PDB file of C-alpha atoms in Angstrom:
ATOM      1  CA  UNK A1343       0.283  -0.090  -0.046  1.00 97.00           C
ATOM      2  CA  UNK A1344       1.633   3.768  -0.559  1.00 97.00           C
ATOM      3  CA  UNK A1345       0.858   7.105   1.549  1.00 98.00           C
ATOM      4  CA  UNK A1346       0.801  10.041  -0.722  1.00 98.00           C
ATOM      5  CA  UNK A1347       1.995  13.529   1.951  1.00 98.00           C
ATOM      6  CA  UNK A1348       1.787  16.953   0.497  1.00 98.00           C
ATOM      7  CA  UNK A1349       3.557  18.880   2.571  1.00 98.00           C
ATOM      8  CA  UNK A1350       5.611  22.312   3.320  1.00 98.00           C
ATOM      9  CA  UNK A1351       9.299  22.669   4.646  1.00 97.00           C
ATOM     10  CA  UNK A1352       7.980  25.774   6.639  1.00 96.00           C
ATOM     11  CA  UNK A1353       4.535  24.907   7.357  1.00 94.00           C
ATOM     12  CA  UNK A1354       3.983  23.410  11.830  1.00 94.00           C
ATOM     13  CA  UNK A1355       1.939  21.452  11.800  1.00 94.00           C
ATOM     14  CA  UNK A1356       3.290  19.155   8.474  1.00 97.00           C
ATOM     15  CA  UNK A1357       6.524  19.237  10.637  1.00 97.00           C
ATOM     16  CA  UNK A1358       4.257  17.941  13.358  1.00 97.00           C
ATOM     17  CA  UNK A1359       2.131  15.587  10.798  1.00 98.00           C
ATOM     18  CA  UNK A1360       5.194  14.088   9.151  1.00 98.00           C
ATOM     19  CA  UNK A1361       6.044  12.487  13.072  1.00 98.00           C
ATOM     20  CA  UNK A1362       3.186  11.519  13.934  1.00 98.00           C
ATOM     21  CA  UNK A1363       3.033   9.236  10.617  1.00 98.00           C
ATOM     22  CA  UNK A1364       6.435   7.730  11.962  1.00 98.00           C
ATOM     23  CA  UNK A1365       4.894   6.610  14.174  1.00 98.00           C
ATOM     24  CA  UNK A1366       1.655   5.295  13.675  1.00 98.00           C
ATOM     25  CA  UNK A1367       4.122   3.149  11.027  1.00 98.00           C
ATOM     26  CA  UNK A1368       6.011   2.242  14.313  1.00 98.00           C
ATOM     27  CA  UNK A1369       2.926   1.111  15.440  1.00 98.00           C
ATOM     28  CA  UNK A1370       1.264  -0.301  11.897  1.00 98.00           C
ATOM     29  CA  UNK A1371       2.451  -4.699  11.746  1.00 98.00           C
ATOM     30  CA  UNK A1372       2.692  -4.696   7.590  1.00 98.00           C
ATOM     31  CA  UNK A1373       4.644  -0.638   7.998  1.00 98.00           C
ATOM     32  CA  UNK A1374       7.383  -2.745   5.322  1.00 97.00           C
ATOM     33  CA  UNK A1375       4.835  -3.414   2.858  1.00 98.00           C
ATOM     34  CA  UNK A1376       3.871   0.779   3.604  1.00 98.00           C
ATOM     35  CA  UNK A1377       5.404   2.791   0.581  1.00 98.00           C
ATOM     36  CA  UNK A1378       5.535   6.819   2.201  1.00 98.00           C
ATOM     37  CA  UNK A1379       5.555   9.043  -0.847  1.00 98.00           C
ATOM     38  CA  UNK A1380       6.537  12.555   0.217  1.00 98.00           C
ATOM     39  CA  UNK A1381       4.894  15.474  -2.928  1.00 98.00           C
ATOM     40  CA  UNK A1382       5.731  18.959  -2.400  1.00 98.00           C
ATOM     41  CA  UNK A1383       3.233  21.590  -0.872  1.00 98.00           C
ATOM     42  CA  UNK A1384       3.719  25.413  -1.003  1.00 97.00           C
ATOM     43  CA  UNK A1385       2.426  27.772   1.273  1.00 93.00           C
ATOM     44  CA  UNK A1386       3.147  30.919  -0.726  1.00 93.00           C
ATOM     45  CA  UNK A1387       5.157  30.754  -3.796  1.00 94.00           C
ATOM     46  CA  UNK A1388       5.481  34.770  -3.925  1.00 94.00           C
ATOM     47  CA  UNK A1389       6.957  34.546  -0.458  1.00 94.00           C
ATOM     48  CA  UNK A1390      10.407  36.007  -0.241  1.00 95.00           C
ATOM     49  CA  UNK A1391      13.449  34.461  -0.466  1.00 97.00           C
ATOM     50  CA  UNK A1392      13.774  35.322   3.224  1.00 97.00           C
ATOM     51  CA  UNK A1393      12.259  37.515   4.728  1.00 94.00           C
ATOM     52  CA  UNK A1394      13.228  40.825   7.343  1.00 91.00           C
ATOM     53  CA  UNK A1395      10.452  40.342   9.744  1.00 90.00           C
ATOM     54  CA  UNK A1396       9.661  37.455  12.859  1.00 90.00           C
ATOM     55  CA  UNK A1397       7.182  35.155  11.383  1.00 92.00           C
ATOM     56  CA  UNK A1398       5.348  35.561  14.397  1.00 92.00           C
ATOM     57  CA  UNK A1399       5.137  38.709  13.566  1.00 91.00           C
ATOM     58  CA  UNK A1400       3.784  38.227   9.607  1.00 88.00           C
ATOM     59  CA  UNK A1401       1.387  36.156  11.199  1.00 86.00           C
ATOM     60  CA  UNK A1402      -0.129  37.514  14.004  1.00 90.00           C
ATOM     61  CA  UNK A1403      -0.455  40.861  10.684  1.00 89.00           C
ATOM     62  CA  UNK A1404      -2.352  38.765   8.053  1.00 81.00           C
ATOM     63  CA  UNK A1405      -4.685  37.310  10.369  1.00 82.00           C
ATOM     64  CA  UNK A1406      -5.060  40.558  12.772  1.00 92.00           C
ATOM     65  CA  UNK A1407      -5.243  39.159  16.170  1.00 93.00           C
ATOM     66  CA  UNK A1408      -3.031  40.151  18.353  1.00 95.00           C
ATOM     67  CA  UNK A1409       1.219  38.993  19.119  1.00 94.00           C
ATOM     68  CA  UNK A1410      -0.101  38.304  22.586  1.00 95.00           C
ATOM     69  CA  UNK A1411      -2.735  35.600  20.549  1.00 94.00           C
ATOM     70  CA  UNK A1412       0.449  33.900  18.931  1.00 93.00           C
ATOM     71  CA  UNK A1413       2.688  33.719  20.859  1.00 95.00           C
ATOM     72  CA  UNK A1414       0.412  31.700  22.707  1.00 95.00           C
ATOM     73  CA  UNK A1415      -0.504  28.995  20.001  1.00 92.00           C
ATOM     74  CA  UNK A1416       3.170  29.223  18.997  1.00 94.00           C
ATOM     75  CA  UNK A1417       4.221  27.667  22.885  1.00 96.00           C
ATOM     76  CA  UNK A1418       0.856  25.028  22.354  1.00 95.00           C
ATOM     77  CA  UNK A1419       3.064  24.288  19.076  1.00 94.00           C
ATOM     78  CA  UNK A1420       5.864  23.443  20.321  1.00 96.00           C
ATOM     79  CA  UNK A1421       4.791  21.508  23.738  1.00 96.00           C
ATOM     80  CA  UNK A1422       2.902  19.407  21.176  1.00 95.00           C
ATOM     81  CA  UNK A1423       5.987  18.890  18.827  1.00 96.00           C
ATOM     82  CA  UNK A1424       8.419  18.317  22.543  1.00 97.00           C
ATOM     83  CA  UNK A1425       6.124  15.994  23.702  1.00 96.00           C
ATOM     84  CA  UNK A1426       6.680  13.661  20.176  1.00 97.00           C
ATOM     85  CA  UNK A1427      10.079  14.669  20.359  1.00 96.00           C
ATOM     86  CA  UNK A1428      10.211  17.739  18.247  1.00 96.00           C
ATOM     87  CA  UNK A1429      12.458  20.806  18.865  1.00 96.00           C
ATOM     88  CA  UNK A1430      10.499  23.886  17.731  1.00 97.00           C
ATOM     89  CA  UNK A1431      11.948  27.266  18.471  1.00 97.00           C
ATOM     90  CA  UNK A1432       8.957  29.185  17.088  1.00 96.00           C
ATOM     91  CA  UNK A1433      11.107  32.362  18.356  1.00 95.00           C
ATOM     92  CA  UNK A1434      13.805  31.375  15.804  1.00 95.00           C
ATOM     93  CA  UNK A1435      12.127  31.239  12.684  1.00 96.00           C
ATOM     94  CA  UNK A1436      13.478  32.410   9.836  1.00 95.00           C
ATOM     95  CA  UNK A1437      10.443  33.348   6.746  1.00 95.00           C
ATOM     96  CA  UNK A1438      12.043  31.547   3.745  1.00 97.00           C
ATOM     97  CA  UNK A1439      10.388  30.701   0.295  1.00 97.00           C
ATOM     98  CA  UNK A1440      10.912  27.038   0.606  1.00 98.00           C
ATOM     99  CA  UNK A1441      10.929  26.418  -3.736  1.00 98.00           C
ATOM    100  CA  UNK A1442      14.421  26.716  -3.923  1.00 98.00           C
ATOM    101  CA  UNK A1443      14.105  23.160  -1.008  1.00 98.00           C
ATOM    102  CA  UNK A1444      11.895  21.631  -1.989  1.00 98.00           C
ATOM    103  CA  UNK A1445      13.768  21.120  -5.580  1.00 98.00           C
ATOM    104  CA  UNK A1446      16.852  19.911  -3.647  1.00 98.00           C
ATOM    105  CA  UNK A1447      14.598  17.039  -1.350  1.00 98.00           C
ATOM    106  CA  UNK A1448      13.249  15.757  -4.428  1.00 98.00           C
ATOM    107  CA  UNK A1449      17.467  15.843  -6.509  1.00 98.00           C
ATOM    108  CA  UNK A1450      18.475  13.551  -2.634  1.00 98.00           C
ATOM    109  CA  UNK A1451      15.317  10.875  -3.459  1.00 98.00           C
ATOM    110  CA  UNK A1452      17.615  10.335  -6.668  1.00 98.00           C
ATOM    111  CA  UNK A1453      20.282  10.413  -4.894  1.00 98.00           C
ATOM    112  CA  UNK A1454      18.962   8.268  -1.879  1.00 98.00           C
ATOM    113  CA  UNK A1455      18.797  10.732   0.240  1.00 98.00           C
ATOM    114  CA  UNK A1456      15.851  12.036   0.335  1.00 98.00           C
ATOM    115  CA  UNK A1457      15.197  11.127   4.278  1.00 98.00           C
ATOM    116  CA  UNK A1458      18.543  12.415   5.380  1.00 98.00           C
ATOM    117  CA  UNK A1459      18.267  15.739   3.804  1.00 98.00           C
ATOM    118  CA  UNK A1460      14.869  16.390   4.207  1.00 98.00           C
ATOM    119  CA  UNK A1461      15.956  15.519   7.622  1.00 98.00           C
ATOM    120  CA  UNK A1462      18.675  17.995   8.004  1.00 98.00           C
ATOM    121  CA  UNK A1463      16.489  20.840   6.441  1.00 98.00           C
ATOM    122  CA  UNK A1464      13.627  21.197   8.573  1.00 98.00           C
ATOM    123  CA  UNK A1465      15.739  20.858  11.449  1.00 98.00           C
ATOM    124  CA  UNK A1466      18.307  23.717  10.093  1.00 98.00           C
ATOM    125  CA  UNK A1467      14.531  25.789   9.579  1.00 97.00           C
ATOM    126  CA  UNK A1468      12.627  24.445  13.310  1.00 97.00           C
ATOM    127  CA  UNK A1469      15.604  23.834  15.836  1.00 97.00           C
ATOM    128  CA  UNK A1470      18.394  26.113  14.680  1.00 97.00           C
ATOM    129  CA  UNK A1471      16.455  29.121  12.891  1.00 96.00           C
ATOM    130  CA  UNK A1472      18.335  28.881   9.498  1.00 97.00           C
ATOM    131  CA  UNK A1473      16.622  30.906   7.201  1.00 97.00           C
ATOM    132  CA  UNK A1474      16.471  27.960   4.304  1.00 98.00           C
ATOM    133  CA  UNK A1475      15.076  30.494   1.387  1.00 97.00           C
ATOM    134  CA  UNK A1476      19.542  31.443   0.970  1.00 98.00           C
ATOM    135  CA  UNK A1477      20.717  29.181  -0.850  1.00 98.00           C
ATOM    136  CA  UNK A1478      24.032  29.374   0.868  1.00 98.00           C
ATOM    137  CA  UNK A1479      22.473  27.394   3.597  1.00 98.00           C
ATOM    138  CA  UNK A1480      20.427  25.920   2.316  1.00 98.00           C
ATOM    139  CA  UNK A1481      23.037  23.963   0.606  1.00 98.00           C
ATOM    140  CA  UNK A1482      25.460  23.193   3.979  1.00 98.00           C
ATOM    141  CA  UNK A1483      22.418  21.621   5.200  1.00 98.00           C
ATOM    142  CA  UNK A1484      21.553  19.491   2.111  1.00 98.00           C
ATOM    143  CA  UNK A1485      25.239  18.583   1.606  1.00 98.00           C
ATOM    144  CA  UNK A1486      24.898  17.991   5.310  1.00 98.00           C
ATOM    145  CA  UNK A1487      21.852  15.323   5.160  1.00 98.00           C
ATOM    146  CA  UNK A1488      23.794  13.433   2.152  1.00 98.00           C
ATOM    147  CA  UNK A1489      23.478  15.321  -0.990  1.00 98.00           C
ATOM    148  CA  UNK A1490      26.708  15.564  -2.764  1.00 98.00           C
ATOM    149  CA  UNK A1491      28.043  18.970  -3.451  1.00 98.00           C
ATOM    150  CA  UNK A1492      28.280  19.348  -7.502  1.00 98.00           C
ATOM    151  CA  UNK A1493      24.754  17.875  -7.003  1.00 98.00           C
ATOM    152  CA  UNK A1494      22.751  20.725  -4.320  1.00 98.00           C
ATOM    153  CA  UNK A1495      25.573  23.375  -6.686  1.00 98.00           C
ATOM    154  CA  UNK A1496      23.438  21.940  -9.649  1.00 98.00           C
ATOM    155  CA  UNK A1497      20.343  22.455  -8.729  1.00 98.00           C
ATOM    156  CA  UNK A1498      20.327  25.254  -7.345  1.00 98.00           C
ATOM    157  CA  UNK A1499      22.325  27.804 -10.488  1.00 98.00           C
ATOM    158  CA  UNK A1500      19.611  25.387 -12.358  1.00 98.00           C
ATOM    159  CA  UNK A1501      15.939  24.918 -12.115  1.00 97.00           C
ATOM    160  CA  UNK A1502      15.451  22.068 -11.445  1.00 98.00           C
ATOM    161  CA  UNK A1503      13.716  19.593 -10.450  1.00 98.00           C
ATOM    162  CA  UNK A1504      10.837  22.805 -10.705  1.00 98.00           C
ATOM    163  CA  UNK A1505       8.517  20.786 -13.035  1.00 98.00           C
ATOM    164  CA  UNK A1506       8.250  18.058 -10.353  1.00 98.00           C
ATOM    165  CA  UNK A1507       7.855  20.723  -7.311  1.00 98.00           C
ATOM    166  CA  UNK A1508       5.283  22.420  -9.903  1.00 98.00           C
ATOM    167  CA  UNK A1509       3.884  18.184 -10.850  1.00 98.00           C
ATOM    168  CA  UNK A1510       3.213  17.573  -7.560  1.00 98.00           C
ATOM    169  CA  UNK A1511       1.240  21.252  -6.924  1.00 98.00           C
ATOM    170  CA  UNK A1512      -1.102  20.566 -10.064  1.00 98.00           C
ATOM    171  CA  UNK A1513      -1.986  17.106  -9.081  1.00 97.00           C
ATOM    172  CA  UNK A1514      -2.926  18.403  -5.374  1.00 97.00           C
ATOM    173  CA  UNK A1515      -4.856  20.445  -7.174  1.00 96.00           C
ATOM    174  CA  UNK A1516      -6.810  18.073  -9.664  1.00 96.00           C
ATOM    175  CA  UNK A1517      -7.505  15.682  -6.492  1.00 94.00           C
ATOM    176  CA  UNK A1518      -8.759  18.785  -3.861  1.00 95.00           C
ATOM    177  CA  UNK A1519      -6.458  19.737  -1.906  1.00 95.00           C
ATOM    178  CA  UNK A1520      -6.026  23.054  -0.849  1.00 91.00           C
ATOM    179  CA  UNK A1521      -4.265  22.316   2.644  1.00 93.00           C
ATOM    180  CA  UNK A1522      -1.148  20.875   4.455  1.00 97.00           C
ATOM    181  CA  UNK A1523      -0.435  17.954   5.878  1.00 98.00           C
ATOM    182  CA  UNK A1524      -2.488  15.999   3.311  1.00 98.00           C
ATOM    183  CA  UNK A1525      -1.897  11.799   3.734  1.00 98.00           C
ATOM    184  CA  UNK A1526      -3.491   9.874   0.707  1.00 98.00           C
ATOM    185  CA  UNK A1527      -3.684   6.396   1.884  1.00 97.00           C
ATOM    186  CA  UNK A1528      -3.801   3.683  -0.557  1.00 96.00           C
ATOM    187  CA  UNK A1529      -4.939   6.771  -3.944  1.00 93.00           C
ATOM    188  CA  UNK A1530      -8.732   7.057  -2.079  1.00 90.00           C
ATOM    189  CA  UNK A1531      -8.962   8.108   1.120  1.00 95.00           C
ATOM    190  CA  UNK A1532      -7.996  11.311   2.199  1.00 96.00           C
ATOM    191  CA  UNK A1533      -7.111  12.188   6.476  1.00 97.00           C
ATOM    192  CA  UNK A1534      -5.782  16.189   6.505  1.00 96.00           C
ATOM    193  CA  UNK A1535      -4.116  17.847   9.206  1.00 95.00           C
ATOM    194  CA  UNK A1536      -1.161  17.012  12.207  1.00 95.00           C
ATOM    195  CA  UNK A1537      -3.990  13.781  13.647  1.00 96.00           C
ATOM    196  CA  UNK A1538      -2.381  12.321  16.221  1.00 96.00           C
ATOM    197  CA  UNK A1539      -0.167   8.483  15.690  1.00 98.00           C
ATOM    198  CA  UNK A1540      -3.425   5.902  16.327  1.00 97.00           C
ATOM    199  CA  UNK A1541      -6.208   8.237  14.488  1.00 97.00           C
ATOM    200  CA  UNK A1542      -3.900   7.788  11.981  1.00 98.00           C
ATOM    201  CA  UNK A1543      -2.872   4.411  12.566  1.00 98.00           C
ATOM    202  CA  UNK A1544      -6.712   3.781  12.894  1.00 98.00           C
ATOM    203  CA  UNK A1545      -6.546   4.904   9.380  1.00 97.00           C
ATOM    204  CA  UNK A1546      -4.213   3.085   7.946  1.00 98.00           C
ATOM    205  CA  UNK A1547      -5.861  -0.051   8.940  1.00 97.00           C
ATOM    206  CA  UNK A1548      -8.935   0.395   7.696  1.00 96.00           C
ATOM    207  CA  UNK A1549      -7.904   1.449   4.445  1.00 96.00           C
ATOM    208  CA  UNK A1550      -4.933  -1.448   4.583  1.00 97.00           C
ATOM    209  CA  UNK A1551      -8.482  -3.318   4.680  1.00 96.00           C
ATOM    210  CA  UNK A1552     -10.504  -1.824   2.241  1.00 94.00           C
ATOM    211  CA  UNK A1553      -7.619  -2.821  -0.877  1.00 92.00           C
ATOM    212  CA  UNK A1554      -9.141  -4.250  -3.524  1.00 80.00           C
ATOM    213  CA  UNK A1555     -11.702  -1.546  -3.820  1.00 80.00           C
ATOM    214  CA  UNK A1556     -12.629   1.200  -5.367  1.00 69.00           C
ATOM    215  CA  UNK A1557     -14.025   3.962  -4.729  1.00 61.00           C
ATOM    216  CA  UNK A1558     -16.517   6.202  -6.996  1.00 61.00           C
ATOM    217  CA  UNK A1559     -16.445   9.572  -7.515  1.00 54.00           C
ATOM    218  CA  UNK A1560     -17.350  12.087  -5.818  1.00 51.00           C
ATOM    219  CA  UNK A1561     -18.345  15.799  -6.455  1.00 47.00           C
ATOM    220  CA  UNK A1562     -16.070  18.329  -5.382  1.00 45.00           C
ATOM    221  CA  UNK A1563     -12.469  17.886  -5.307  1.00 43.00           C
ATOM    222  CA  UNK A1564     -11.668  15.209  -2.525  1.00 42.00           C
ATOM    223  CA  UNK A1565     -15.554  13.848  -2.958  1.00 39.00           C
ATOM    224  CA  UNK A1566     -18.645  14.758  -0.409  1.00 35.00           C
ATOM    225  CA  UNK A1567     -16.620  16.306   2.770  1.00 35.00           C
ATOM    226  CA  UNK A1568     -13.227  14.882   2.160  1.00 40.00           C
ATOM    227  CA  UNK A1569     -11.204  16.775   4.863  1.00 36.00           C
ATOM    228  CA  UNK A1570     -13.169  15.952   8.380  1.00 37.00           C
ATOM    229  CA  UNK A1571     -11.856  18.076  10.851  1.00 38.00           C
ATOM    230  CA  UNK A1572      -8.444  18.473  11.381  1.00 38.00           C
ATOM    231  CA  UNK A1573      -7.735  20.386   8.132  1.00 38.00           C
ATOM    232  CA  UNK A1574      -7.287  24.392   7.694  1.00 38.00           C
ATOM    233  CA  UNK A1575      -9.310  26.316   5.480  1.00 32.00           C
ATOM    234  CA  UNK A1576     -11.699  29.203   5.174  1.00 30.00           C
ATOM    235  CA  UNK A1577     -11.502  32.992   5.003  1.00 30.00           C
ATOM    236  CA  UNK A1578      -9.655  34.071   8.194  1.00 29.00           C
ATOM    237  CA  UNK A1579      -7.893  32.824  10.695  1.00 28.00           C
ATOM    238  CA  UNK A1580     -11.089  31.412  12.825  1.00 25.00           C
ATOM    239  CA  UNK A1581     -11.505  27.337  11.621  1.00 28.00           C
ATOM    240  CA  UNK A1582     -14.787  26.647  10.063  1.00 24.00           C
ATOM    241  CA  UNK A1583     -15.962  22.306  11.213  1.00 23.00           C
ATOM    242  CA  UNK A1584     -17.590  20.755   7.678  1.00 27.00           C
ATOM    243  CA  UNK A1585     -20.361  18.170   7.987  1.00 26.00           C
ATOM    244  CA  UNK A1586     -18.598  15.187   6.494  1.00 28.00           C
ATOM    245  CA  UNK A1587     -21.496  14.242   4.850  1.00 29.00           C
ATOM    246  CA  UNK A1588     -21.160  17.521   2.495  1.00 26.00           C
ATOM    247  CA  UNK A1589     -21.615  17.255  -0.798  1.00 26.00           C
ATOM    248  CA  UNK A1590     -18.918  19.534  -2.571  1.00 28.00           C
ATOM    249  CA  UNK A1591     -15.647  19.472  -0.454  1.00 30.00           C
ATOM    250  CA  UNK A1592     -15.800  20.959   1.948  1.00 30.00           C
ATOM    251  CA  UNK A1593     -15.630  24.536  -0.493  1.00 30.00           C
ATOM    252  CA  UNK A1594     -12.745  27.237   0.466  1.00 33.00           C
ATOM    253  CA  UNK A1595      -8.974  25.505   1.640  1.00 33.00           C
ATOM    254  CA  UNK A1596     -10.152  23.120   3.359  1.00 34.00           C
ATOM    255  CA  UNK A1597     -11.713  22.345   7.368  1.00 32.00           C
ATOM    256  CA  UNK A1598     -11.208  22.143  10.939  1.00 35.00           C
ATOM    257  CA  UNK A1599      -7.627  22.914  12.938  1.00 40.00           C
ATOM    258  CA  UNK A1600      -4.625  21.619  13.150  1.00 45.00           C
ATOM    259  CA  UNK A1601      -3.458  22.118   9.164  1.00 51.00           C
ATOM    260  CA  UNK A1602      -2.430  24.805   7.431  1.00 54.00           C
ATOM    261  CA  UNK A1603      -3.610  26.320   4.258  1.00 49.00           C
ATOM    262  CA  UNK A1604      -5.786  28.829   3.133  1.00 40.00           C
ATOM    263  CA  UNK A1605      -6.915  31.740   5.281  1.00 35.00           C
ATOM    264  CA  UNK A1606      -7.516  28.776   8.026  1.00 34.00           C
ATOM    265  CA  UNK A1607      -4.813  27.965  10.525  1.00 35.00           C
ATOM    266  CA  UNK A1608      -5.176  29.769  13.433  1.00 33.00           C
ATOM    267  CA  UNK A1609      -2.833  31.588  11.953  1.00 35.00           C
ATOM    268  CA  UNK A1610       0.223  29.787  12.445  1.00 42.00           C
ATOM    269  CA  UNK A1611       0.408  29.323   8.563  1.00 45.00           C
ATOM    270  CA  UNK A1612      -0.192  31.797   5.505  1.00 39.00           C
ATOM    271  CA  UNK A1613      -2.487  31.263   2.904  1.00 38.00           C
ATOM    272  CA  UNK A1614      -1.642  29.297  -0.161  1.00 41.00           C
ATOM    273  CA  UNK A1615      -1.907  30.439  -3.364  1.00 39.00           C
ATOM    274  CA  UNK A1616      -3.903  29.683  -6.491  1.00 39.00           C
ATOM    275  CA  UNK A1617      -4.051  26.373  -7.825  1.00 35.00           C
ATOM    276  CA  UNK A1618      -0.860  25.685  -9.708  1.00 35.00           C
ATOM    277  CA  UNK A1619      -1.028  23.755 -13.477  1.00 33.00           C
ATOM    278  CA  UNK A1620       1.495  22.648 -15.183  1.00 34.00           C
ATOM    279  CA  UNK A1621       2.508  20.683 -18.640  1.00 34.00           C
ATOM    280  CA  UNK A1622       3.264  17.543 -17.868  1.00 35.00           C
ATOM    281  CA  UNK A1623       1.665  17.459 -14.279  1.00 34.00           C
ATOM    282  CA  UNK A1624       0.148  14.214 -14.132  1.00 37.00           C
ATOM    283  CA  UNK A1625      -3.560  12.892 -15.465  1.00 35.00           C
ATOM    284  CA  UNK A1626      -6.421  13.227 -13.503  1.00 39.00           C
ATOM    285  CA  UNK A1627      -6.325  11.380 -10.571  1.00 43.00           C
ATOM    286  CA  UNK A1628      -9.728   9.817  -9.284  1.00 43.00           C
ATOM    287  CA  UNK A1629     -10.503  11.648  -5.770  1.00 46.00           C
ATOM    288  CA  UNK A1630     -10.028  10.355  -2.708  1.00 52.00           C
ATOM    289  CA  UNK A1631     -12.926  10.087   0.373  1.00 53.00           C
ATOM    290  CA  UNK A1632     -12.708  10.516   3.891  1.00 51.00           C
ATOM    291  CA  UNK A1633     -11.636   7.683   6.220  1.00 49.00           C
ATOM    292  CA  UNK A1634     -14.061   7.574   8.730  1.00 43.00           C
ATOM    293  CA  UNK A1635     -11.412   5.868  11.561  1.00 41.00           C
TER     294      UNK A1635
END
């Protein structure tokens, strides 16, 4: 069975969701038969390579909430990360464009060092306050993660693997993904947000037991209420909750709490941009359905 995950390097919920998936698979007896494929997603493709303001100040201004409220939100996220062995030094975060980091991760996949390079880049941003939009910083982190210097230099001096990033984003748009993290199990069940490991495990068990059964396509992206609880969306910093039987999906950006997307997240992450459509992208895929674990 395969699990496809759409994620952005600079989305704290994706950082947490990645670890939750690791913990869920650690308790899944058939984990050796599960292939996890990570896909690029950019919350803000127009962000400068390196911003000048503090991330927390940018987010507070974007959603029109107080800095104090954002401090509370970030401290809660840091506590949740610490509980699963992750560092989230939100005070050190440097606003960064993630496009080049995504391209290097695709290059690392081709070189067989994707996990190590991804881990090093994420630790640099979340724990060390490194500006991963800065090519020099990104080069250092990627090489430390095991990617050959000549490969890093070639990627950063060109747009190599840009088509891979844009294809991932185009497929996300085709199947109705508008917030991250989004986990698509067996190419048919969608789980959004940094769900607890036990919930992810239940969803994986459900998808595993249901292998061979194909869903009927439904209108509205991922199908009738694919997002469920745990994704983020809407048009303001106030989370909106959709019913799982709503026809036509969840509307703008998904719904619930615990992920990132268009205007939601309680103000942790920025809004996603308009969907990207790229030549050479994968053909239209069958929408996924929500799994009720």
